[in-house]
Amino acid sequence: MKKIRTAIFGTGFMGRVHTEAVRRLGNVEVAAIAARTADQARKFADTLGIESATGDYTTILNDPEIEAVHVCAPNALHFEMTKSALQAGKHVVCEKPLASTISEAQEMVDLAKARNLANCTLYNIRFYPQIQNMLHMREAGEFGEIQIVQGTYSQDWLLYDTDWNWRIESGPSRAFADIGTHWCDLAEYLTGLKITSVCAELETFRKARKRPKHSIETFAGKKLQPSDYDEVPVKTEDFCSMMFHMGEGVRGSMTASQVSAGRKNFLSIELYGTKASAAWNAERPDELWVGNRNSANELYIKDPSLMRAGASQYADLPGGHSEGYDDTFKQILRQFYKKVADSEQQAEFPTFVDGIRQLYVLNAVLESAAKRAWVDVAGGDW
Amino acid sequence: MKKIRTAIFGTGFMGRVHTEAVRRLGNVEVAAIAARTADQARKFADTLGIESATGDYTTILNDPEIEAVHVCAPNALHFEMTKSALQAGKHVVCEKPLASTISEAQEMVDLAKARNLANCTLYNIRFYPQIQNMLHMREAGEFGEIQIVQGTYSQDWLLYDTDWNWRIESGPSRAFADIGTHWCDLAEYLTGLKITSVCAELETFRKARKRPKHSIETFAGKKLQPSDYDEVPVKTEDFCSMMFHMGEGVRGSMTASQVSAGRKNFLSIELYGTKASAAWNAERPDELWVGNRNSANELYIKDPSLMRAGASQYADLPGGHSEGYDDTFKQILRQFYKKVADSEQQAEFPTFVDGIRQLYVLNAVLESAAKRAWVDVAGGDW
Amino acid sequence: MKKIRTAIFGTGFMGRVHTEAVRRLGNVEVAAIAARTADQARKFADTLGIESATGDYTTILNDPEIEAVHVCAPNALHFEMTKSALQAGKHVVCEKPLASTISEAQEMVDLAKARNLANCTLYNIRFYPQIQNMLHMREAGEFGEIQIVQGTYSQDWLLYDTDWNWRIESGPSRAFADIGTHWCDLAEYLTGLKITSVCAELETFRKARKRPKHSIETFAGKKLQPSDYDEVPVKTEDFCSMMFHMGEGVRGSMTASQVSAGRKNFLSIELYGTKASAAWNAERPDELWVGNRNSANELYIKDPSLMRAGASQYADLPGGHSEGYDDTFKQILRQFYKKVADSEQQAEFPTFVDGIRQLYVLNAVLESAAKRAWVDVAGGDW
Amino acid sequence: MKKIRTAIFGTGFMGRVHTEAVRRLGNVEVAAIAARTADQARKFADTLGIESATGDYTTILNDPEIEAVHVCAPNALHFEMTKSALQAGKHVVCEKPLASTISEAQEMVDLAKARNLANCTLYNIRFYPQIQNMLHMREAGEFGEIQIVQGTYSQDWLLYDTDWNWRIESGPSRAFADIGTHWCDLAEYLTGLKITSVCAELETFRKARKRPKHSIETFAGKKLQPSDYDEVPVKTEDFCSMMFHMGEGVRGSMTASQVSAGRKNFLSIELYGTKASAAWNAERPDELWVGNRNSANELYIKDPSLMRAGASQYADLPGGHSEGYDDTFKQILRQFYKKVADSEQQAEFPTFVDGIRQLYVLNAVLESAAKRAWVDVAGGDW
């Protein structure tokens, strides 16, 4: 059996997660790894048992046996790597944010379309089984018309001024761009509606932070000792608060925070409709709460036999056997590689169009925060 | 032993709750009841075992043996009843909202002060044991500097257009004025900070409702059959969303809703500080969550022996023995009657000043929603 | 309006709880209090605003105006006080355990019956609204045939050897007799079945404890300093484990513990039937979990409008407004005084017959633990 | 890089789970699959992308390139397959139960030892991060001396008499042997103590079941229609209840059930010590509850930075990113293959000795249930 050969660009936390997920699929092989340096790539390849390793990702693009690539490198490289890969005729999975600007993202969208290449923006959270269940329940009208969408994405890993990560210096937005965008993608995905206008504010509580003089990995920050730091001013926000409108008359409220003690990965989203409600949070992903007015509320423990038709295919394990974060990557990549294997396939996964969509929302958030006013979201034709 | 004699104005749900609470105190007697009609008052008095009943509350004000009154009548009567009571030299407990306008409320505040009469706006939620514990933890600096305050007060009893209550026609605001104001009082009470500016929006999802042709009691609406209604346009909001600032740099977000299926009385409030966090909700009032970054989160089950000094006096029962909604009335009224019994007493309860405070916030919310812009809260000298 | 006049025997924690509950009813007056000494009685009466106080409870029995008494004194006095009260023609509420021996309890049952006096053993936990709901759901067949009953009653207030309470020296059993018996009463009440045989063991982990030289109140133990103690051997159990049979083929398992750190008042009971399941615990009394096989599990937040007919009368507050421990006393005593007011009334409350029933279970538990074998429960004709 | 070549025996649910887990390791390759028939094996191999497939597992044993095998076939084949594999010099991972009898299991233990081959009984639940955390906390003395161990393993997939699975006819015990044994392994693992005596009973509530005339997969039963069945008597138990002793004086209680509606995979285990307590359940595996007497209870969300030294290596993802059932297989097999790669390696995983241990417990349970009496567990020298 010939497997699809793929390559991973990036050796961080995401590189490892993608590698494991791809291997679980069965029909895809992680054939090569690219990193900033050949050494780094080789070390990762040895640890994870990957044949080929390189410090120059373009050599992989030149390999005609490689059909797809996963862009898991830092955000600033997404555009360049993805564009090159598409030009080389590779299918591309790109971590979010898709690009630094809308024009870059648009170029990626156009290029992928022109070349008829499978393209995926990695909004993996969509693939928790209970998120799929919520989606199919909403589509079936079980909640009636959605009226209110609210929630938060809160974490605490940047609470102290001794917490550092490259993301702190990575762009015009941090809390919103890193995690708020996941929340907004989910809100649009679950409701089937677009965010039409926003009123946001951004706040940087830690106005200066201690940057370590040597590199550290994402999320590993908490273990560091408070020494060997440079004091640097911080421009990206720790916290974002937002009111928004969706579709015709839906009202929304959300916050995103990286300084909320005790919240490790608390993405909580709630839909309130004219018939019923639903709530889910990423710290208890196997559970789905359904709120009712005239009967008991319901609490689903993940169980394929209780999931809606269309949703149960996204749960691989029997009732009560938890499926976690890594499992969402298996699900999203399984869909992506169905498309790679057969371009006629109707596969279900977020594409670059979904990636650019969230950049439009981000732009509106930034503009609204600057103006302290309601701002319409452009790109409404998506 | 001579008991303080008090009277209840109002025979609704609140009238009953106040009556029971007063009786638990031991040193106060519910001596009289007033209602719209003598019949209504007599019926209530017979059911609850109260001696004196009247359809004219002023007769009670003329009774020199009555030292205090509880204004539990519909909102529109709060000002008139309270003013008359104060003029008659009675101490007054008034349900919130204190009055319909700030000038009325100011008159009440001034009158109470001039006469040196005990006065209480009934923000009972402050008196859940875990709220007291949260307060004392914050005052002791256990959370560090508060940075974020967020939450919701969501209910579902007005979800359908067949749900009706006099509150729907009661004023310029409903979801915010009825329940949002409780949340805001709690946010200010718990942080010790004032809301300085707001950016709010109000939404009426049910733009018309079916008003029954005969009277019904608050909260009993869900049991009615959808017949014998008048279709009436609705101007008060079902839902309020708000961003706000508190003190120096605290950021806030809240929603208030009466149309959120499955949420019965879901007042949830979360404080995030530079050291730690706290979260509480009224549907599980005996529990207090404390969030930490570098150690486990904590979950307190109400237990006087684990409560902070100053807070444990507000828990009457041993650990794990739940104290509910009615118990908060016992606690707040115990404080109020300490003051009635001895005007020198340093008693802890919300006064009319706290009541007028929330009218300033309400006004700012209404103005902000009308302007779709940030608005400062007046009355900042409180 | 003439109120029923009642008296409370005992000035401990329970004396206060009964006093407050009686007063909430409206048609009953706490007219007198009895304690071990006149001083103690007077102090309690002054604090709680009770007219009459005595160190000799028999003087109260001689008062023809007193119609009922509440026996809230230490267990050893239950028989004597209740018997005297019945002989004096008083209706009696007696705290559990009803008596020290079955023959005493039988005498109490017989006497109450002969005199046609209302009699109540205070199994208050039956009166949490969700317990009533569970009962009515079971009676309606919503769970099918019950097959399994399991749970625990765990507390931690006697974890350390410095924890002391008079109950430690009070009889042949402690963890089972104090709290296990509440659980067993609930199991029989909820299922409508009798425990027919038991296989139990009792364990005293703290084989010696430090007894303070001066008296302390129940549950207040944790706050004491570890000084001024006598080291005494302990014969009553800290922990009881039990398997049991109910009705025809129902299997059961329970534990009772007073040494389980972190469990404050954790009475958890679960019923598993051929159709569905139900679970409840006293630390979250407003919630009822219903387990289903082919549909979502259900989670009820206490809400009268969602309660089964027959159960909703035991919830006084609207949905989501918590009703706690004290409220169960109001409910049980409301039922009791209906009967006092009108002996023809069909009132629903546990009587002395329910009290003696649990003494039979206790005896079987003690015998089983001694023999390390299965033992049948006598008194099966109840 | 040369990878360890391994083979999977069995194409059921477990075969798939093992295959995915092995592939995530990086240094091991699933080279072959064996099933009852060549067709079945080929189909599985094609779906999962495995090179070699056979209906005769012995051909795999003859392949010198294969270093290890995973026995995921039905229980009755465990002994034969494992023995043959060991004799062929293969390292073996065997699903539990290790064998049908103690003598078989002993032969497996002896053979593995004699050949110095790595051997693993697949008690995967030990490898949830929070279980590892609980273990290391207990070893560090954080709970003091353990006094009580209690819990349940409850499921509902065999609730109805139309539910069928080969396990129903698989041996002398079902509920205990299938899931109770997982619980007992965990109890012994977490406490470091052995179960010394048991008092158990077994109950078959569904005394006859409808067996489908064609084969179905484990856990898929609920989706079948109630047609084409044979009515067969059932001898294996639906429910097991057990009291037990561990170590010196530890008291225990557990139930195992496959007929508890709403419980999907509810393995709940609680340890109560002289200092503190811990509780965990498999339906919320990322959470660990710690119970305290004189301070707040603690609730850990899985977070490597909050895990005890020695435990954090078993969490691959940052705080709040859930790790599920499949991830436990990655962890346990990572340990196993460390040993395969280097026999000197001190690897941490359950061996055949742990598998035979639970057969001794099973035998005692069966004997106790038959005698309705306490029975000592043999094999106490383990």
CSV table of N, CA and C in Angstrom, one decimal, chain C residues 270-357:
chain,number,residue,atom,x,y,z
C,270,GLU,N,-27.7,7.0,45.2
C,270,GLU,CA,-27.9,6.7,43.8
C,270,GLU,C,-28.8,5.5,43.6
C,271,LEU,N,-29.8,5.7,42.8
C,271,LEU,CA,-30.8,4.6,42.5
C,271,LEU,C,-30.6,4.2,41.0
C,272,TYR,N,-30.4,2.9,40.8
C,272,TYR,CA,-30.3,2.4,39.4
C,272,TYR,C,-31.4,1.4,39.1
C,273,GLY,N,-32.2,1.8,38.1
C,273,GLY,CA,-33.4,1.0,37.8
C,273,GLY,C,-33.3,0.4,36.4
C,274,THR,N,-34.3,-0.4,36.1
C,274,THR,CA,-34.3,-1.0,34.7
C,274,THR,C,-34.5,0.0,33.6
C,275,LYS,N,-35.0,1.1,33.9
C,275,LYS,CA,-35.2,2.1,32.9
C,275,LYS,C,-34.2,3.3,33.0
C,276,ALA,N,-34.0,3.8,34.2
C,276,ALA,CA,-33.2,5.0,34.3
C,276,ALA,C,-32.6,5.0,35.8
C,277,SER,N,-31.8,6.0,36.0
C,277,SER,CA,-31.1,6.1,37.3
C,277,SER,C,-31.4,7.5,37.9
C,278,ALA,N,-31.1,7.7,39.2
C,278,ALA,CA,-31.1,9.0,39.8
C,278,ALA,C,-30.0,9.1,40.8
C,279,ALA,N,-29.4,10.3,40.9
C,279,ALA,CA,-28.4,10.5,41.9
C,279,ALA,C,-28.5,11.9,42.5
C,280,TRP,N,-28.3,12.0,43.8
C,280,TRP,CA,-28.4,13.2,44.6
C,280,TRP,C,-27.4,13.3,45.6
C,281,ASN,N,-26.9,14.5,46.0
C,281,ASN,CA,-26.0,14.6,47.1
C,281,ASN,C,-26.3,15.8,47.9
C,282,ALA,N,-26.2,15.7,49.2
C,282,ALA,CA,-26.6,16.8,50.1
C,282,ALA,C,-25.7,18.0,50.1
C,283,GLU,N,-24.5,17.9,49.4
C,283,GLU,CA,-23.7,19.1,49.3
C,283,GLU,C,-24.1,20.0,48.1
C,284,ARG,N,-24.9,19.4,47.2
C,284,ARG,CA,-25.5,20.2,46.1
C,284,ARG,C,-27.0,19.8,46.1
C,285,PRO,N,-27.7,20.2,47.1
C,285,PRO,CA,-29.1,19.6,47.3
C,285,PRO,C,-30.1,20.1,46.2
C,286,ASP,N,-29.8,21.2,45.5
C,286,ASP,CA,-30.7,21.7,44.5
C,286,ASP,C,-30.6,21.0,43.2
C,287,GLU,N,-29.7,20.0,43.1
C,287,GLU,CA,-29.5,19.3,41.8
C,287,GLU,C,-29.9,17.9,41.9
C,288,LEU,N,-30.5,17.4,40.8
C,288,LEU,CA,-30.9,16.0,40.7
C,288,LEU,C,-30.4,15.5,39.4
C,289,TRP,N,-29.6,14.5,39.4
C,289,TRP,CA,-29.1,13.9,38.2
C,289,TRP,C,-29.9,12.7,37.8
C,290,VAL,N,-30.3,12.6,36.6
C,290,VAL,CA,-31.1,11.4,36.1
C,290,VAL,C,-30.2,10.8,35.0
C,291,GLY,N,-29.9,9.5,35.1
C,291,GLY,CA,-29.1,8.8,34.1
C,291,GLY,C,-29.9,8.0,33.2
C,292,ASN,N,-29.6,8.2,31.9
C,292,ASN,CA,-30.3,7.4,30.9
C,292,ASN,C,-29.4,6.6,30.0
C,293,ARG,N,-29.9,5.6,29.4
C,293,ARG,CA,-29.0,4.8,28.5
C,293,ARG,C,-29.1,5.3,27.1
C,294,ASN,N,-30.3,5.5,26.6
C,294,ASN,CA,-30.5,5.8,25.2
C,294,ASN,C,-30.8,7.2,24.9
C,295,SER,N,-30.6,8.1,25.9
C,295,SER,CA,-30.7,9.5,25.6
C,295,SER,C,-29.8,10.2,26.6
C,296,ALA,N,-29.7,11.5,26.5
C,296,ALA,CA,-28.8,12.3,27.4
C,296,ALA,C,-29.2,12.1,28.8
C,297,ASN,N,-28.2,12.2,29.7
C,297,ASN,CA,-28.5,12.3,31.1
C,297,ASN,C,-29.2,13.7,31.4
C,298,GLU,N,-29.9,13.8,32.5
C,298,GLU,CA,-30.6,15.0,32.8
C,298,GLU,C,-30.1,15.6,34.1
C,299,LEU,N,-30.1,16.9,34.2
C,299,LEU,CA,-29.6,17.5,35.4
C,299,LEU,C,-30.7,18.6,35.7
C,300,TYR,N,-31.4,18.3,36.8
C,300,TYR,CA,-32.4,19.3,37.2
C,300,TYR,C,-31.8,20.2,38.2
C,301,ILE,N,-32.0,21.5,37.9
C,301,ILE,CA,-31.8,22.5,39.0
C,301,ILE,C,-33.2,22.7,39.6
C,302,LYS,N,-33.2,22.7,40.9
C,302,LYS,CA,-34.5,22.8,41.6
C,302,LYS,C,-35.4,23.9,41.0
C,303,ASP,N,-36.6,23.5,40.6
C,303,ASP,CA,-37.5,24.4,39.9
C,303,ASP,C,-38.9,23.8,40.1
C,304,PRO,N,-39.7,24.5,40.9
C,304,PRO,CA,-41.1,23.9,41.1
C,304,PRO,C,-41.8,23.6,39.8
C,305,SER,N,-41.6,24.4,38.8
C,305,SER,CA,-42.3,24.2,37.5
C,305,SER,C,-41.8,22.9,36.8
C,306,LEU,N,-40.7,22.4,37.2
C,306,LEU,CA,-40.2,21.2,36.6
C,306,LEU,C,-40.3,20.0,37.5
C,307,MET,N,-40.9,20.2,38.7
C,307,MET,CA,-41.0,19.1,39.6
C,307,MET,C,-42.3,18.3,39.4
C,308,ARG,N,-42.3,17.0,39.7
C,308,ARG,CA,-43.5,16.2,39.5
C,308,ARG,C,-44.6,16.6,40.4
C,309,ALA,N,-45.8,16.4,39.9
C,309,ALA,CA,-47.0,16.7,40.8
C,309,ALA,C,-46.8,16.0,42.1
C,310,GLY,N,-47.1,16.6,43.2
C,310,GLY,CA,-47.0,16.0,44.5
C,310,GLY,C,-45.7,16.3,45.1
C,311,ALA,N,-44.7,16.7,44.3
C,311,ALA,CA,-43.4,17.1,44.8
C,311,ALA,C,-43.2,18.6,44.9
C,312,SER,N,-43.8,19.3,44.0
C,312,SER,CA,-43.6,20.7,43.9
C,312,SER,C,-44.0,21.5,45.1
C,313,GLN,N,-45.0,20.9,45.8
C,313,GLN,CA,-45.4,21.6,47.1
C,313,GLN,C,-44.3,21.8,48.1
C,314,TYR,N,-43.2,21.0,47.9
C,314,TYR,CA,-42.2,21.0,48.9
C,314,TYR,C,-41.1,22.0,48.5
C,315,ALA,N,-41.3,22.7,47.4
C,315,ALA,CA,-40.3,23.8,47.0
C,315,ALA,C,-41.1,25.1,47.2
C,316,ASP,N,-40.6,26.0,48.1
C,316,ASP,CA,-41.3,27.3,48.3
C,316,ASP,C,-40.8,28.4,47.4
C,317,LEU,N,-39.6,28.2,46.8
C,317,LEU,CA,-39.0,29.3,46.0
C,317,LEU,C,-39.0,28.9,44.5
C,318,PRO,N,-38.9,30.0,43.7
C,318,PRO,CA,-38.9,29.7,42.2
C,318,PRO,C,-37.6,29.1,41.8
C,319,GLY,N,-37.5,28.7,40.5
C,319,GLY,CA,-36.4,28.0,40.0
C,319,GLY,C,-35.1,28.6,40.2
C,320,GLY,N,-34.1,27.8,40.7
C,320,GLY,CA,-32.7,28.3,40.8
C,320,GLY,C,-32.5,29.1,42.1
C,321,HIS,N,-33.5,29.3,42.9
C,321,HIS,CA,-33.3,30.0,44.2
C,321,HIS,C,-33.2,28.9,45.2
C,322,SER,N,-32.0,28.7,45.7
C,322,SER,CA,-31.6,27.5,46.5
C,322,SER,C,-32.4,27.4,47.8
C,323,GLU,N,-32.7,26.2,48.1
C,323,GLU,CA,-33.4,25.9,49.4
C,323,GLU,C,-32.5,24.9,50.1
C,324,GLY,N,-32.2,25.3,51.3
C,324,GLY,CA,-31.1,24.6,52.0
C,324,GLY,C,-31.6,23.8,53.2
C,325,TYR,N,-30.6,23.5,54.1
C,325,TYR,CA,-30.9,22.6,55.2
C,325,TYR,C,-32.0,23.1,56.1
C,326,ASP,N,-31.9,24.3,56.5
C,326,ASP,CA,-33.0,24.9,57.3
C,326,ASP,C,-34.4,24.8,56.7
C,327,ASP,N,-34.4,24.9,55.4
C,327,ASP,CA,-35.7,24.8,54.7
C,327,ASP,C,-36.4,23.4,54.8
C,328,THR,N,-35.5,22.4,55.0
C,328,THR,CA,-36.1,21.1,55.1
C,328,THR,C,-36.9,20.9,56.4
C,329,PHE,N,-36.4,21.7,57.4
C,329,PHE,CA,-37.1,21.7,58.7
C,329,PHE,C,-38.4,22.4,58.6
C,330,LYS,N,-38.5,23.4,57.9
C,330,LYS,CA,-39.7,24.1,57.7
C,330,LYS,C,-40.7,23.2,57.0
C,331,GLN,N,-40.3,22.4,56.0
C,331,GLN,CA,-41.2,21.6,55.3
C,331,GLN,C,-41.7,20.4,56.1
C,332,ILE,N,-40.8,19.8,56.9
C,332,ILE,CA,-41.2,18.6,57.7
C,332,ILE,C,-42.1,19.1,58.8
C,333,LEU,N,-41.8,20.2,59.4
C,333,LEU,CA,-42.6,20.7,60.5
C,333,LEU,C,-44.0,21.2,60.0
C,334,ARG,N,-44.0,21.8,58.8
C,334,ARG,CA,-45.3,22.2,58.3
C,334,ARG,C,-46.2,21.0,58.2
C,335,GLN,N,-45.7,19.9,57.7
C,335,GLN,CA,-46.5,18.6,57.6
C,335,GLN,C,-46.9,18.2,59.0
C,336,PHE,N,-46.0,18.2,59.9
C,336,PHE,CA,-46.3,17.7,61.3
C,336,PHE,C,-47.4,18.6,61.9
C,337,TYR,N,-47.3,19.9,61.8
C,337,TYR,CA,-48.3,20.7,62.4
C,337,TYR,C,-49.7,20.7,61.7
C,338,LYS,N,-49.7,20.3,60.4
C,338,LYS,CA,-51.0,20.1,59.8
C,338,LYS,C,-51.7,19.0,60.6
C,339,LYS,N,-51.0,18.0,60.9
C,339,LYS,CA,-51.6,16.9,61.7
C,339,LYS,C,-52.0,17.3,63.1
C,340,VAL,N,-51.1,18.1,63.7
C,340,VAL,CA,-51.4,18.6,65.1
C,340,VAL,C,-52.7,19.4,65.0
C,341,ALA,N,-52.8,20.3,64.0
C,341,ALA,CA,-54.0,21.1,63.8
C,341,ALA,C,-55.3,20.4,63.6
C,342,ASP,N,-55.1,19.3,62.9
C,342,ASP,CA,-56.3,18.5,62.5
C,342,ASP,C,-55.9,17.0,62.4
C,343,SER,N,-56.3,16.2,63.4
C,343,SER,CA,-55.8,14.9,63.4
C,343,SER,C,-56.3,14.0,62.3
C,344,GLU,N,-57.3,14.5,61.6
C,344,GLU,CA,-57.8,13.8,60.4
C,344,GLU,C,-57.0,14.0,59.2
C,345,GLN,N,-56.2,15.0,59.3
C,345,GLN,CA,-55.4,15.4,58.1
C,345,GLN,C,-54.4,14.3,57.7
C,346,GLN,N,-54.4,14.1,56.4
C,346,GLN,CA,-53.4,13.1,55.8
C,346,GLN,C,-52.1,13.9,55.6
C,347,ALA,N,-51.2,13.9,56.6
C,347,ALA,CA,-50.0,14.6,56.5
C,347,ALA,C,-48.9,13.6,56.2
C,348,GLU,N,-47.9,14.2,55.5
C,348,GLU,CA,-46.7,13.3,55.1
C,348,GLU,C,-45.5,13.7,55.9
C,349,PHE,N,-45.2,12.8,56.8
C,349,PHE,CA,-43.9,13.0,57.5
C,349,PHE,C,-43.5,11.7,58.2
C,350,PRO,N,-42.3,11.6,58.5
C,350,PRO,CA,-41.8,10.3,59.1
C,350,PRO,C,-42.3,10.3,60.6
C,351,THR,N,-42.8,9.1,61.0
C,351,THR,CA,-43.4,9.0,62.3
C,351,THR,C,-42.4,8.2,63.2
C,352,PHE,N,-42.9,7.9,64.4
C,352,PHE,CA,-42.1,7.0,65.3
C,352,PHE,C,-41.9,5.7,64.7
C,353,VAL,N,-42.8,5.2,63.9
C,353,VAL,CA,-42.7,3.9,63.2
C,353,VAL,C,-41.4,3.9,62.3
C,354,ASP,N,-41.2,5.0,61.7
C,354,ASP,CA,-40.0,5.1,60.8
C,354,ASP,C,-38.7,5.2,61.7
C,355,GLY,N,-38.9,5.7,62.9
C,355,GLY,CA,-37.7,5.8,63.8
C,355,GLY,C,-37.4,4.4,64.4
C,356,ILE,N,-38.4,3.6,64.7
C,356,ILE,CA,-38.1,2.3,65.2
C,356,ILE,C,-37.5,1.4,64.1
C,357,ARG,N,-38.0,1.6,62.9
C,357,ARG,CA,-37.6,0.9,61.8
C,357,ARG,C,-36.0,0.9,61.7
